[in-house]
């Protein structure tokens, strides 16, 4: 059971959150992509074994969606290596 | 291949079993093979066996990072079934069950295939509708999936408790008599032995660290922890880690890896004869030949390669267990583990060429033990002929580029 | 008599005798005994049979490393109770497991005659013809330990959360030292020990600490920041420093059998001690042969001397303590030490205290079947002799118990030459090992090491752990200069050298596995089942690794170790569940009208997302079908009312609310006028339908969005992701208001008449309140918000009121409706009505594969919006795959013939691939016949065609018609 730091609420147990999976980039404009690129953006995932960014919805508290960096092997949560804040969405 | 039988066992008993030979060789790693299969689990070994058997391609190396059968083949709960909804899925898995039925004799290795039926407990009207649809679809193709009454449920699962107090009292059941279990390790070992006997080489403790490519970008081999190996084709069978390995070839796939945990009790005398599956609450339980109750539920809700225990998911499964089987409250969990399973975007398998020439994948098995024989059969066909096996035409990666998903509701894993 | 209770010593209470039965024998023990110690005290040596070969077995360890199980017949019937840790109870009755008629005369022992045919993995080589199923029942029946009783004891359990700055595992010398310094630093401490009291090895090895352990424990007991758990075992070390602990018979809760703790610890000190390992030799599994530490523990904890003529067989110094203790307790002791020169002047000292030393000797084989009677001994000079004895106490060295550290995956285990075993590293700042758990065995050094670990732990918390006054302890004999001896090779083939007692695995089995190519340690273990038994390899694991190394000529540390997984000890399922029950984890949701429905005789069931809703309201003598038909007819002919409360409701607010709806719905919402609503279909971006519903524009920037009941959570998550991730710059918020409102939906041709009778203070005329219109006002004193939506094919008014007015509104509706013969309507009637009207339903027609065009909703797709979620994917898919399954109506040739929902449609009804399926089938009250909806390949172009449903062996012909059977022009809905 993970402990997740919410920038609004502090460190909270995993049960307050819902995991929304890998932090995929914001939805691209479909008109700007080829069909193959669009299909790949929809379905493909990096599915990284190791450190990756993922989104959690703090549904049973503040309601915000945060991005955290978690190692998918050890489950350790670390500060964002790229320095982004948890509530920022990186394009 | 040294023949196994009661007679050979008895003969060897005289010499205190000193006369048994290696089940597979441990040859030196050569520089080149026609086909390199990455991953010596059930699927990789089955594929190698079928390449040699049906297609005469035996210049094959199966390369394994760890030990043979040590990935998901060692970590599943050994259930074999064919209760699916879509025509292609039913046919595919029906063939798998039939291959499994013959496997011990075909490979001359007892995989302890035990066709003991699976009973799905139906605890909601919505699930009844879903499973009835599945049942009627299956009736088109052969495997049985029959509605049974609550009385019949009680008769076939006498260990179940008084159900009056449970949140979702069973409304009915579905009995799937073709469902079976088998000794999971033995499946890998039997294929390894049979493939080896046909000339396939198995190289354990050899990690693929990269791919060789020619000027056109075609894959021409693999870099391994033990040196470079050239190959006509490289076929991945690396369940759980396919995204990780494919990324080394610059390939991105529609996969998510999650942890699926299971656990066993201390062994007890026979008390459950069938495989009990409860899709409404996320629980299955069966009893191994050794007497352990083998229990599992749904996948953990987060991407993970940890192969461990997610406490919240685990406790939910146990709560469901003791609600339906209050007699098990004083029994004890003895061992617990997790497997890293891969879900494709539509939760159906992928047996396919890829956008990288010379590289093929077999993945998305979200619990692929049930599919090992047919997965190997069809993957070998694709590798050998370059065209999909008729049973597996629907399982290509092209379905994602065309967004023509093969949506298939599984059992509890897909709840 | 050989094993016996001593007159003095041990922690048992000799003033409280406890009578008990075992395998039909009437016996007696004392309070403070375990089942094992009581049986030992009664000189019952043969207490069980081995798993596979049914060889006679006695106690080998004195704790969790032992494998002897018993069934308890009374009180509280339960099986698989580990005898060495199960407290003896007064008047209890126990039997051995998997024996018949009992352990002494077990018939299953015939398996030993065939043991040559039963090497490791014998079953892989035979039982193939005719098939395994024929043999399996016999193997299954022979396997397994106890039988689950019926009725079975259901332990009363709870689970509980805890947290602390420092969790200390083990209250032996190291753990006590760590806990005391951490506690004195002011940190909050939990100290967990699996014994009845503190001390660990200080007690079981009888080390005189001058009362230090008790004093320390007492001091800790007085500190408010410390919680002490006895009879509690840490069984799992999970991510983010969460540890799970099973506490048996908690001291603070006499009514509780078990408690499962989930403890989040800042720091963890693992002072779990070490497990002694055996030196396997031929027939070394006979009753009367045990670990030296077990003999010592029985002596010091329970006052039981395990034998009178003892051979202590060792390769290290620690066994000398056992030898001296046994001698001091009155046994004749011979110490066989494989080391030729086990330390200078020791022989004289040992002789002076009654222990004969055989240096450089070796025990080759045990003699005696049901109990060890002698051992075959090889002296240093090679002479063989038979040496009578009734106890063999073995010590092959000690394995630090770093299981918990291993569970974290952070600790690496490395080979330690002097100790001839694996030791583990500390973790990455979250835990450290102390004392014997990291290979420091001398008790005084353990205390000091524990203190250091405690200090290091609190240092990370910014505290200073003070030094503590540790006593000087006399503990000279601990495992050091261990001469590794993984097993004594048998002198003749066929002699059995057991390396894993609970799995019945011999060295020959390991050799066979290696010979057959199962040569990696994991393969060896899986092929032979070594380490898979009830002790999970606690005593045999390192020996297995050592033997594999010896047989393959590899250095032991290259053979590899294995990862330990939870649980460290077996844990009761009842304890893990605690008070968790499905019914408590997932409580039903009830509308405020649940009691009203029940009082009306409603049959309730789930309507999605755990909402309980009336299925139908049967009249006396009426079955479900008849009730549903009657209710449906009432709606068609007069007026009905149903409880639409569970429908998902979300308020969407902000200047960009319209943009949001335009993005998530396929239709144009931006143009909807205030006070009007619109039906919408929501797709995921992959072009598949996610939900359908209606959104009303309450004000310029405020909307109320309805989702279907079961999809509410999914819709909520979907919208939040769009707002927070994909359109964070938009000014829009979402608020779920499902339970704020209760609902009474009036439907039927008389609905407006009824509403008029309710005396609304607002205009309900068709002009003022048209279909998809809304109004706000009062019915009498009750505030309502009225929406004109329909899912029944009749004129319909959804009356919504704040939840507190629910019952009042319904009472009022029912009273005013009496002249119209108003009828409450459940989900079943609703289903009939919506099928007649051709409205789609999630879970039926929306089965995860259909898009809006497939369901005949193409007209709703906006022609002007360049983009909305799912559009691009839908269009791509349709272009590639024009042969879609489309929604059609289906009429069985026989108007009374029902088709099960889900029945496949196949060409000609043949058993071939599906061309669609029947999604819904009801007996229509409007048409007085069976009607159905279905999805059929190219369905819309096949009107009038006869298609076939295949229902197992039956073929049902169906005529394809338009998917609307009632109010095709929607005149009634819009009236």
XYZ file of N, CA and C in Angstrom, chain C residues 8-208:
603
model
N 12.362 -28.929 37.958
C 12.476 -27.486 38.027
C 12.828 -26.935 36.651
N 12.684 -25.635 36.535
C 13.143 -24.965 35.320
C 12.052 -24.788 34.287
N 12.287 -23.839 33.427
C 11.323 -23.560 32.371
C 10.286 -22.551 32.820
N 9.487 -22.136 31.863
C 8.497 -21.107 32.145
C 7.103 -21.687 32.335
N 7.013 -23.014 32.463
C 5.694 -23.609 32.663
C 5.272 -23.456 34.120
N 3.973 -23.491 34.312
C 3.421 -23.345 35.659
C 3.002 -24.735 36.161
N 3.874 -25.328 36.976
C 3.627 -26.709 37.405
C 2.441 -26.822 38.360
N 1.923 -25.695 38.811
C 0.766 -25.764 39.708
C -0.534 -25.848 38.906
N -0.437 -25.704 37.580
C -1.656 -25.776 36.759
C -1.520 -26.904 35.742
N -1.868 -28.123 36.149
C -1.797 -29.234 35.196
C -2.951 -29.161 34.195
N -2.671 -29.554 32.964
C -3.685 -29.541 31.922
C -3.785 -30.945 31.334
N -4.978 -31.537 31.447
C -5.186 -32.847 30.833
C -5.518 -32.644 29.367
N -5.001 -33.531 28.505
C -5.333 -33.435 27.081
C -5.214 -34.805 26.442
N -5.734 -34.907 25.235
C -5.638 -36.162 24.489
C -4.860 -35.940 23.215
N -4.086 -36.946 22.842
C -3.411 -36.910 21.546
C -3.471 -38.307 20.951
N -4.009 -38.392 19.754
C -4.112 -39.693 19.064
C -4.671 -40.779 19.990
N -5.659 -40.419 20.799
C -6.302 -41.412 21.655
C -5.639 -41.630 23.003
N -4.485 -41.006 23.231
C -3.812 -41.179 24.523
C -4.225 -40.068 25.478
N -4.479 -40.428 26.715
C -4.765 -39.406 27.730
C -3.453 -38.952 28.351
N -3.176 -37.676 28.247
C -1.879 -37.153 28.676
C -2.088 -35.910 29.527
N -0.983 -35.411 30.058
C -1.096 -34.237 30.898
C 0.117 -33.333 30.723
N -0.145 -32.067 30.685
C 0.932 -31.081 30.594
C 0.686 -29.970 31.597
N 1.369 -28.873 31.402
C 1.217 -27.741 32.324
C 0.855 -26.481 31.552
N 0.292 -25.558 32.282
C 0.077 -24.237 31.701
C 1.425 -23.683 31.273
N 1.476 -23.122 30.100
C 2.743 -22.625 29.577
C 3.382 -23.571 28.585
N 2.836 -24.786 28.494
C 3.340 -25.733 27.497
C 2.811 -25.382 26.113
N 3.559 -25.746 25.105
C 2.977 -25.871 23.784
C 2.521 -27.318 23.629
N 1.750 -27.575 22.588
C 1.364 -28.965 22.344
C 2.621 -29.815 22.205
N 3.625 -29.261 21.550
C 4.858 -30.013 21.329
C 5.577 -30.308 22.640
N 5.735 -29.297 23.478
C 6.497 -29.532 24.710
C 5.758 -30.500 25.627
N 4.418 -30.422 25.598
C 3.650 -31.342 26.435
C 3.817 -32.778 25.949
N 3.808 -32.966 24.624
C 4.005 -34.318 24.094
C 5.406 -34.813 24.426
N 6.393 -33.940 24.303
C 7.757 -34.311 24.672
C 7.820 -34.714 26.137
N 7.170 -33.933 26.989
C 7.213 -34.198 28.422
C 6.594 -35.551 28.734
N 5.641 -35.976 27.878
C 5.015 -37.275 28.064
C 5.761 -38.386 27.324
N 6.948 -38.024 26.804
C 7.772 -38.982 26.083
C 7.075 -39.559 24.853
N 6.215 -38.737 24.243
C 5.627 -39.154 22.968
C 6.550 -38.617 21.884
N 7.323 -39.511 21.315
C 8.338 -39.054 20.358
C 7.786 -39.037 18.934
N 6.977 -40.046 18.612
C 6.462 -40.164 17.250
C 5.142 -39.394 17.208
N 5.144 -38.277 16.547
C 3.960 -37.400 16.623
C 3.360 -37.106 15.257
N 3.974 -37.602 14.202
C 3.406 -37.351 12.886
C 4.081 -38.215 11.858
N 3.629 -38.040 10.637
C 4.210 -38.809 9.539
C 4.624 -37.846 8.439
N 5.631 -38.243 7.701
C 6.142 -37.320 6.691
C 5.166 -37.217 5.524
N 5.307 -36.124 4.761
C 4.315 -35.741 3.773
C 4.158 -36.787 2.676
N 5.270 -37.279 2.187
C 5.207 -38.145 1.007
C 5.320 -39.621 1.383
N 6.351 -39.952 2.153
C 6.645 -41.358 2.410
C 6.056 -41.860 3.721
N 5.406 -41.009 4.470
C 4.807 -41.396 5.757
C 5.840 -42.016 6.699
N 7.024 -41.449 6.693
C 8.019 -41.907 7.661
C 7.682 -41.349 9.045
N 8.043 -42.069 10.086
C 7.771 -41.576 11.435
C 8.533 -40.277 11.690
N 7.864 -39.338 12.286
C 8.531 -38.059 12.544
C 8.265 -37.583 13.970
N 9.254 -36.905 14.512
C 9.113 -36.254 15.810
C 9.390 -34.777 15.655
N 9.506 -34.105 16.771
C 9.775 -32.673 16.691
C 11.235 -32.450 16.343
N 11.460 -31.593 15.365
C 12.814 -31.323 14.908
C 13.255 -29.934 15.346
N 12.304 -29.020 15.377
C 12.583 -27.674 15.860
C 11.661 -27.383 17.029
N 11.801 -26.218 17.588
C 10.939 -25.865 18.720
C 10.088 -24.641 18.392
N 10.104 -24.211 17.141
C 9.344 -23.010 16.790
C 8.806 -23.120 15.384
N 8.811 -22.012 14.671
C 8.221 -21.974 13.339
C 9.007 -22.790 12.319
N 10.218 -23.189 12.662
C 10.998 -23.953 11.702
C 10.609 -25.431 11.722
N 9.754 -25.823 12.647
C 9.317 -27.208 12.696
C 8.140 -27.403 11.736
N 7.829 -28.666 11.448
C 6.748 -28.907 10.491
C 5.663 -29.834 10.998
N 5.686 -30.173 12.271
C 4.678 -31.124 12.764
C 3.363 -30.405 13.036
N 2.338 -30.830 12.303
C 1.009 -30.257 12.460
C 0.129 -31.236 13.215
N -0.839 -30.676 13.905
C -1.874 -31.516 14.505
C -3.230 -30.907 14.166
N -4.242 -31.751 14.253
C -5.612 -31.236 14.181
C -6.134 -31.138 15.598
N -6.856 -30.076 15.854
C -7.490 -29.949 17.169
C -8.955 -30.300 16.986
N -9.386 -31.355 17.681
C -10.783 -31.776 17.555
C -11.666 -30.932 18.464
N -11.108 -30.590 19.635
C -11.871 -29.784 20.578
C -10.888 -29.122 21.533
N -11.138 -27.980 22.066
C -12.228 -27.095 21.641
C -11.851 -26.420 20.326
N -12.791 -25.751 19.720
C -12.557 -24.971 18.505
C -11.866 -25.795 17.424
N -12.598 -26.712 16.815
C -11.983 -27.624 15.849
C -11.252 -26.891 14.730
N -10.015 -27.284 14.514
C -9.208 -26.649 13.474
C -8.103 -27.614 13.109
N -7.621 -27.480 11.891
C -6.541 -28.382 11.496
C -5.270 -27.600 11.212
N -4.214 -28.344 10.938
C -2.910 -27.760 10.591
C -2.430 -26.758 11.646
N -2.502 -27.176 12.892
C -1.962 -26.344 13.953
C -0.515 -26.782 14.202
N 0.392 -25.852 14.064
C 1.806 -26.165 14.251
C 2.045 -26.425 15.746
N 2.418 -27.662 16.066
C 2.434 -28.087 17.463
C 3.424 -27.292 18.308
N 4.523 -26.859 17.689
C 5.560 -26.197 18.487
C 5.183 -24.769 18.870
N 4.166 -24.215 18.244
C 3.778 -22.849 18.612
C 2.327 -22.771 19.078
N 1.659 -23.935 19.157
C 0.267 -23.923 19.600
C 0.226 -24.140 21.107
N -0.311 -23.179 21.856
C -0.348 -23.351 23.308
C -1.247 -24.533 23.680
N -0.810 -25.282 24.662
C -1.623 -26.400 25.153
C -2.828 -25.836 25.899
N -3.987 -26.470 25.669
C -5.190 -26.019 26.374
C -5.754 -27.157 27.204
N -6.434 -26.796 28.281
C -7.024 -27.794 29.164
C -8.097 -28.570 28.421
N -8.082 -29.895 28.612
C -9.109 -30.781 28.078
C -9.219 -30.727 26.557
N -8.155 -30.328 25.918
C -8.181 -30.295 24.460
C -7.882 -31.680 23.915
N -8.346 -31.912 22.718
C -8.101 -33.190 22.073
C -7.453 -32.947 20.719
N -6.309 -33.591 20.512
C -5.555 -33.394 19.273
C -5.338 -34.739 18.590
N -5.220 -34.702 17.288
C -4.790 -35.898 16.566
C -3.718 -35.495 15.558
N -2.902 -36.479 15.216
C -1.897 -36.222 14.184
C -2.610 -36.087 12.844
N -1.958 -35.437 11.876
C -2.612 -35.222 10.586
C -2.114 -36.222 9.553
N -2.991 -36.528 8.621
C -2.668 -37.393 7.489
C -2.156 -38.761 7.945
N -2.701 -39.256 9.035
C -2.327 -40.602 9.487
C -3.603 -41.393 9.705
N -3.498 -42.725 9.588
C -4.634 -43.576 9.920
C -4.122 -44.919 10.391
N -4.562 -45.427 11.519
C -5.508 -44.780 12.441
C -4.842 -43.706 13.298
N -3.538 -43.774 13.473
C -2.859 -42.726 14.229
C -1.394 -42.695 13.802
N -0.657 -41.816 14.384
C 0.715 -41.620 13.918
C 1.583 -42.859 14.146
N 1.315 -43.576 15.239
C 2.173 -44.722 15.564
C 1.955 -45.892 14.607
N 0.644 -46.134 14.288
C 0.334 -47.343 13.516
C -0.062 -47.008 12.082
N 0.347 -45.867 11.604
C -0.131 -45.325 10.335
C -0.018 -46.318 9.176
N -1.147 -46.561 8.524
C -1.178 -47.500 7.410
C -0.478 -46.933 6.184
N -0.530 -45.608 6.075
C 0.113 -44.954 4.934
C 1.601 -45.230 4.858
N 2.159 -45.778 5.941
C 3.590 -46.034 5.959
C 4.003 -47.061 4.913
N 3.026 -47.741 4.309
C 3.399 -48.675 3.228
C 4.094 -47.936 2.092
N 3.868 -46.633 2.010
C 4.533 -45.847 0.967
C 6.040 -46.043 1.020
N 6.550 -46.307 2.207
C 8.004 -46.480 2.325
C 8.503 -47.696 1.556
N 7.608 -48.719 1.435
C 8.041 -49.907 0.696
C 8.304 -49.564 -0.779
N 7.564 -48.554 -1.256
C 7.704 -48.216 -2.676
C 8.600 -47.005 -2.879
N 9.327 -46.645 -1.818
C 10.008 -45.355 -1.879
C 10.994 -45.280 -3.041
N 11.502 -46.437 -3.465
C 12.426 -46.417 -4.592
C 11.740 -45.952 -5.871
N 10.427 -46.201 -5.921
C 9.687 -45.789 -7.120
C 9.224 -44.351 -7.018
N 9.504 -43.737 -5.888
C 8.964 -42.400 -5.658
C 10.068 -41.360 -5.483
N 11.008 -41.275 -6.413
C 12.006 -40.217 -6.283
C 11.359 -38.872 -6.611
N 12.140 -37.826 -6.511
C 11.604 -36.506 -6.842
C 11.003 -36.555 -8.239
N 9.814 -35.983 -8.354
C 9.204 -35.837 -9.671
C 8.813 -37.148 -10.316
N 8.621 -38.216 -9.520
C 8.265 -39.513 -10.120
C 6.996 -39.401 -10.957
N 6.086 -38.514 -10.488
C 4.789 -38.403 -11.175
C 4.927 -37.783 -12.565
N 6.035 -37.107 -12.828
C 6.200 -36.554 -14.180
C 6.510 -37.650 -15.195
N 6.979 -38.787 -14.671
C 7.465 -39.827 -15.568
C 6.459 -40.940 -15.781
N 5.374 -40.918 -15.053
C 4.435 -42.033 -15.190
C 3.009 -41.526 -15.024
N 2.075 -42.414 -14.894
C 0.650 -42.094 -14.760
C 0.122 -41.346 -15.984
N 0.748 -41.570 -17.146
C 0.279 -40.848 -18.330
C -0.776 -41.635 -19.074
N -0.716 -42.972 -18.973
C -1.685 -43.791 -19.696
C -2.561 -44.507 -18.676
N -3.859 -44.601 -18.890
C -4.584 -43.919 -19.974
C -4.619 -42.403 -19.766
N -4.812 -41.971 -18.540
C -4.654 -40.534 -18.291
C -4.521 -40.271 -16.803
N -3.997 -39.101 -16.514
C -3.690 -38.719 -15.147
C -4.937 -38.700 -14.276
N -6.072 -38.403 -14.884
C -7.301 -38.267 -14.104
C -7.639 -39.541 -13.338
N -7.179 -40.665 -13.891
C -7.447 -41.942 -13.247
C -6.669 -42.076 -11.934
N -5.450 -41.565 -11.930
C -4.576 -41.727 -10.769
C -4.714 -40.590 -9.757
N -5.145 -39.444 -10.300
C -5.110 -38.232 -9.494
C -5.830 -38.347 -8.146
N -7.037 -38.948 -8.117
C -7.736 -38.997 -6.816
C -6.915 -39.687 -5.735
N -6.141 -40.701 -6.128
C -5.347 -41.404 -5.113
C -4.216 -40.522 -4.607
N -3.565 -39.851 -5.543
C -2.470 -38.954 -5.142
C -3.025 -37.826 -4.279
N -4.150 -37.267 -4.720
C -4.735 -36.169 -3.949
C -5.087 -36.620 -2.541
N -5.686 -37.797 -2.451
C -6.109 -38.298 -1.145
C -4.926 -38.525 -0.227
N -3.812 -38.980 -0.818
C -2.633 -39.242 0.005
C -1.955 -37.951 0.421
N -2.060 -36.929 -0.440
C -1.387 -35.669 -0.120
C -2.247 -34.863 0.858
N -1.807 -33.684 1.149
C -2.549 -32.832 2.089
C -2.217 -33.209 3.507
N -2.363 -32.293 4.404
C -2.113 -32.594 5.814
C -3.442 -32.894 6.478
N -3.976 -31.954 7.248
C -5.200 -32.249 7.982
C -6.448 -32.114 7.142
N -7.552 -32.563 7.710
C -8.848 -32.424 7.066
C -9.530 -31.200 7.676
N -10.084 -30.344 6.851
C -10.772 -29.162 7.377
C -12.033 -29.633 8.084
N -12.165 -29.342 9.378
C -13.324 -29.863 10.100
C -14.611 -29.173 9.678
N -15.715 -29.837 9.935
C -17.023 -29.245 9.669
C -17.940 -29.582 10.826
N -18.370 -28.673 11.633
C -18.085 -27.238 11.515
C -16.657 -26.928 11.962
N -16.149 -25.840 11.460
C -14.778 -25.466 11.792
C -14.791 -24.212 12.654
N -13.785 -24.128 13.479
C -13.581 -22.928 14.286
C -13.432 -21.724 13.360
N -14.150 -20.665 13.677
C -13.984 -19.418 12.934
C -13.427 -18.373 13.895
N -12.108 -18.207 13.890
C -11.510 -17.304 14.865
C -12.098 -15.897 14.776
N -12.265 -15.287 15.928
C -12.729 -13.900 15.969
C -11.510 -13.017 15.709
N -11.610 -12.211 14.684
C -10.428 -11.487 14.231
C -10.738 -10.029 13.999
N -9.714 -9.236 14.102
C -9.851 -7.857 13.656
C -8.564 -7.460 12.957
N -8.654 -6.427 12.165
C -7.424 -5.879 11.626
C -7.330 -4.445 12.106
N -6.126 -3.992 12.204
C -5.929 -2.720 12.871
C -4.716 -2.020 12.262
N -4.798 -0.723 12.166
C -3.666 0.055 11.685
C -2.816 0.511 12.858
N -1.539 0.648 12.621
C -0.661 1.203 13.633
C 0.409 2.026 12.946
N 1.046 2.885 13.699
C 2.199 3.566 13.146
C 3.166 3.865 14.271
N 4.405 4.008 13.937
C 5.412 4.269 14.947
C 6.657 4.833 14.265
N 7.490 5.454 15.052
C 8.765 5.920 14.511
C 9.678 4.739 14.217
N 9.724 3.815 15.174
C 10.629 2.671 15.022
C 9.869 1.396 15.362
N 9.879 0.488 14.415
C 9.328 -0.834 14.674
C 10.504 -1.776 14.879
N 10.512 -2.471 16.019
C 11.584 -3.420 16.301
C 11.001 -4.819 16.216
N 11.621 -5.641 15.375
C 11.146 -7.002 15.167
C 11.979 -7.932 16.032
N 11.380 -8.469 17.078
C 12.085 -9.406 17.931
C 12.501 -8.764 19.247
N 12.166 -9.437 20.344
C 12.519 -8.909 21.664
C 13.588 -9.768 22.320
N 14.538 -10.214 21.511
C 15.731 -10.863 22.055
C 16.715 -9.790 22.474
N 17.957 -10.167 22.728
C 18.929 -9.169 23.212
C 19.069 -7.975 22.265
N 19.168 -8.216 20.967
C 19.356 -7.101 20.044
C 18.094 -6.240 19.972
N 16.949 -6.889 19.905
C 15.696 -6.142 19.793
C 15.418 -5.312 21.022
N 15.675 -5.900 22.194
C 15.457 -5.138 23.427
C 16.385 -3.939 23.487
N 17.644 -4.156 23.084
C 18.596 -3.050 23.080
C 18.143 -1.939 22.147
N 17.709 -2.333 20.963
C 17.274 -1.338 19.979
C 16.043 -0.593 20.474
N 15.084 -1.352 21.015
C 13.837 -0.731 21.453
C 14.083 0.234 22.600
N 14.969 -0.172 23.531
C 15.176 0.665 24.716
C 15.834 1.998 24.340
N 16.857 1.925 23.519
C 17.524 3.181 23.177
C 16.606 4.065 22.337
N 15.842 3.427 21.422
C 14.927 4.222 20.600
C 13.851 4.858 21.475
N 13.338 4.090 22.410
C 12.273 4.614 23.268
C 12.799 5.736 24.158
N 14.002 5.533 24.676
C 14.556 6.582 25.557
C 14.875 7.855 24.785
N 15.040 7.730 23.496
C 15.284 8.937 22.701
C 14.004 9.736 22.528
N 12.885 9.163 22.929
C 11.611 9.856 22.789
C 10.819 9.418 21.574
N 11.394 8.538 20.773
C 10.673 8.068 19.581
C 9.545 7.128 20.003
N 8.504 7.072 19.174
C 7.462 6.077 19.434
C 7.940 4.743 18.863
N 7.743 3.708 19.659
C 8.335 2.409 19.335
C 7.274 1.328 19.419
N 7.300 0.419 18.468
C 6.550 -0.827 18.614
C 7.557 -1.967 18.625
N 7.415 -2.828 19.614
C 8.317 -3.970 19.744
C 7.464 -5.221 19.600
N 7.806 -6.021 18.625
C 6.972 -7.169 18.277
C 7.779 -8.442 18.468
N 7.225 -9.364 19.232
C 7.945 -10.624 19.451
C 6.972 -11.784 19.366
N 7.424 -12.896 18.800
C 6.489 -14.006 18.619
C 6.425 -14.935 19.821
N 7.208 -14.663 20.858
C 7.147 -15.500 22.047
C 6.109 -14.995 23.047
N 6.025 -15.726 24.152
C 5.080 -15.321 25.189
C 5.614 -14.132 25.977
N 6.930 -13.982 25.955
C 7.528 -12.882 26.690
C 8.860 -12.515 26.068
N 9.559 -11.557 26.654
C 10.793 -11.079 26.046
C 11.957 -12.035 26.309
N 13.034 -11.780 25.619
C 14.276 -12.488 25.928
C 14.865 -13.239 24.762
N 13.998 -13.831 23.957
C 14.493 -14.582 22.810
C 15.496 -15.636 23.229
N 16.668 -15.561 22.680
C 17.675 -16.573 22.961
C 18.135 -16.535 24.414
N 18.025 -15.373 25.052
C 18.437 -15.321 26.465
C 17.639 -16.329 27.260
N 16.363 -16.498 26.868
C 15.516 -17.459 27.573
C 15.721 -18.859 27.031
N 15.617 -19.018 25.709
C 15.632 -20.388 25.178
C 16.995 -21.035 25.353
N 18.052 -20.246 25.435
C 19.363 -20.831 25.684
C 19.776 -20.726 27.155
N 18.868 -20.210 27.980
C 19.135 -20.175 29.412
C 20.344 -19.336 29.788
N 20.534 -18.217 29.118
C 21.686 -17.358 29.427
C 21.346 -16.476 30.632
N 22.209 -16.459 31.582
C 21.942 -15.687 32.791
C 22.231 -14.210 32.523
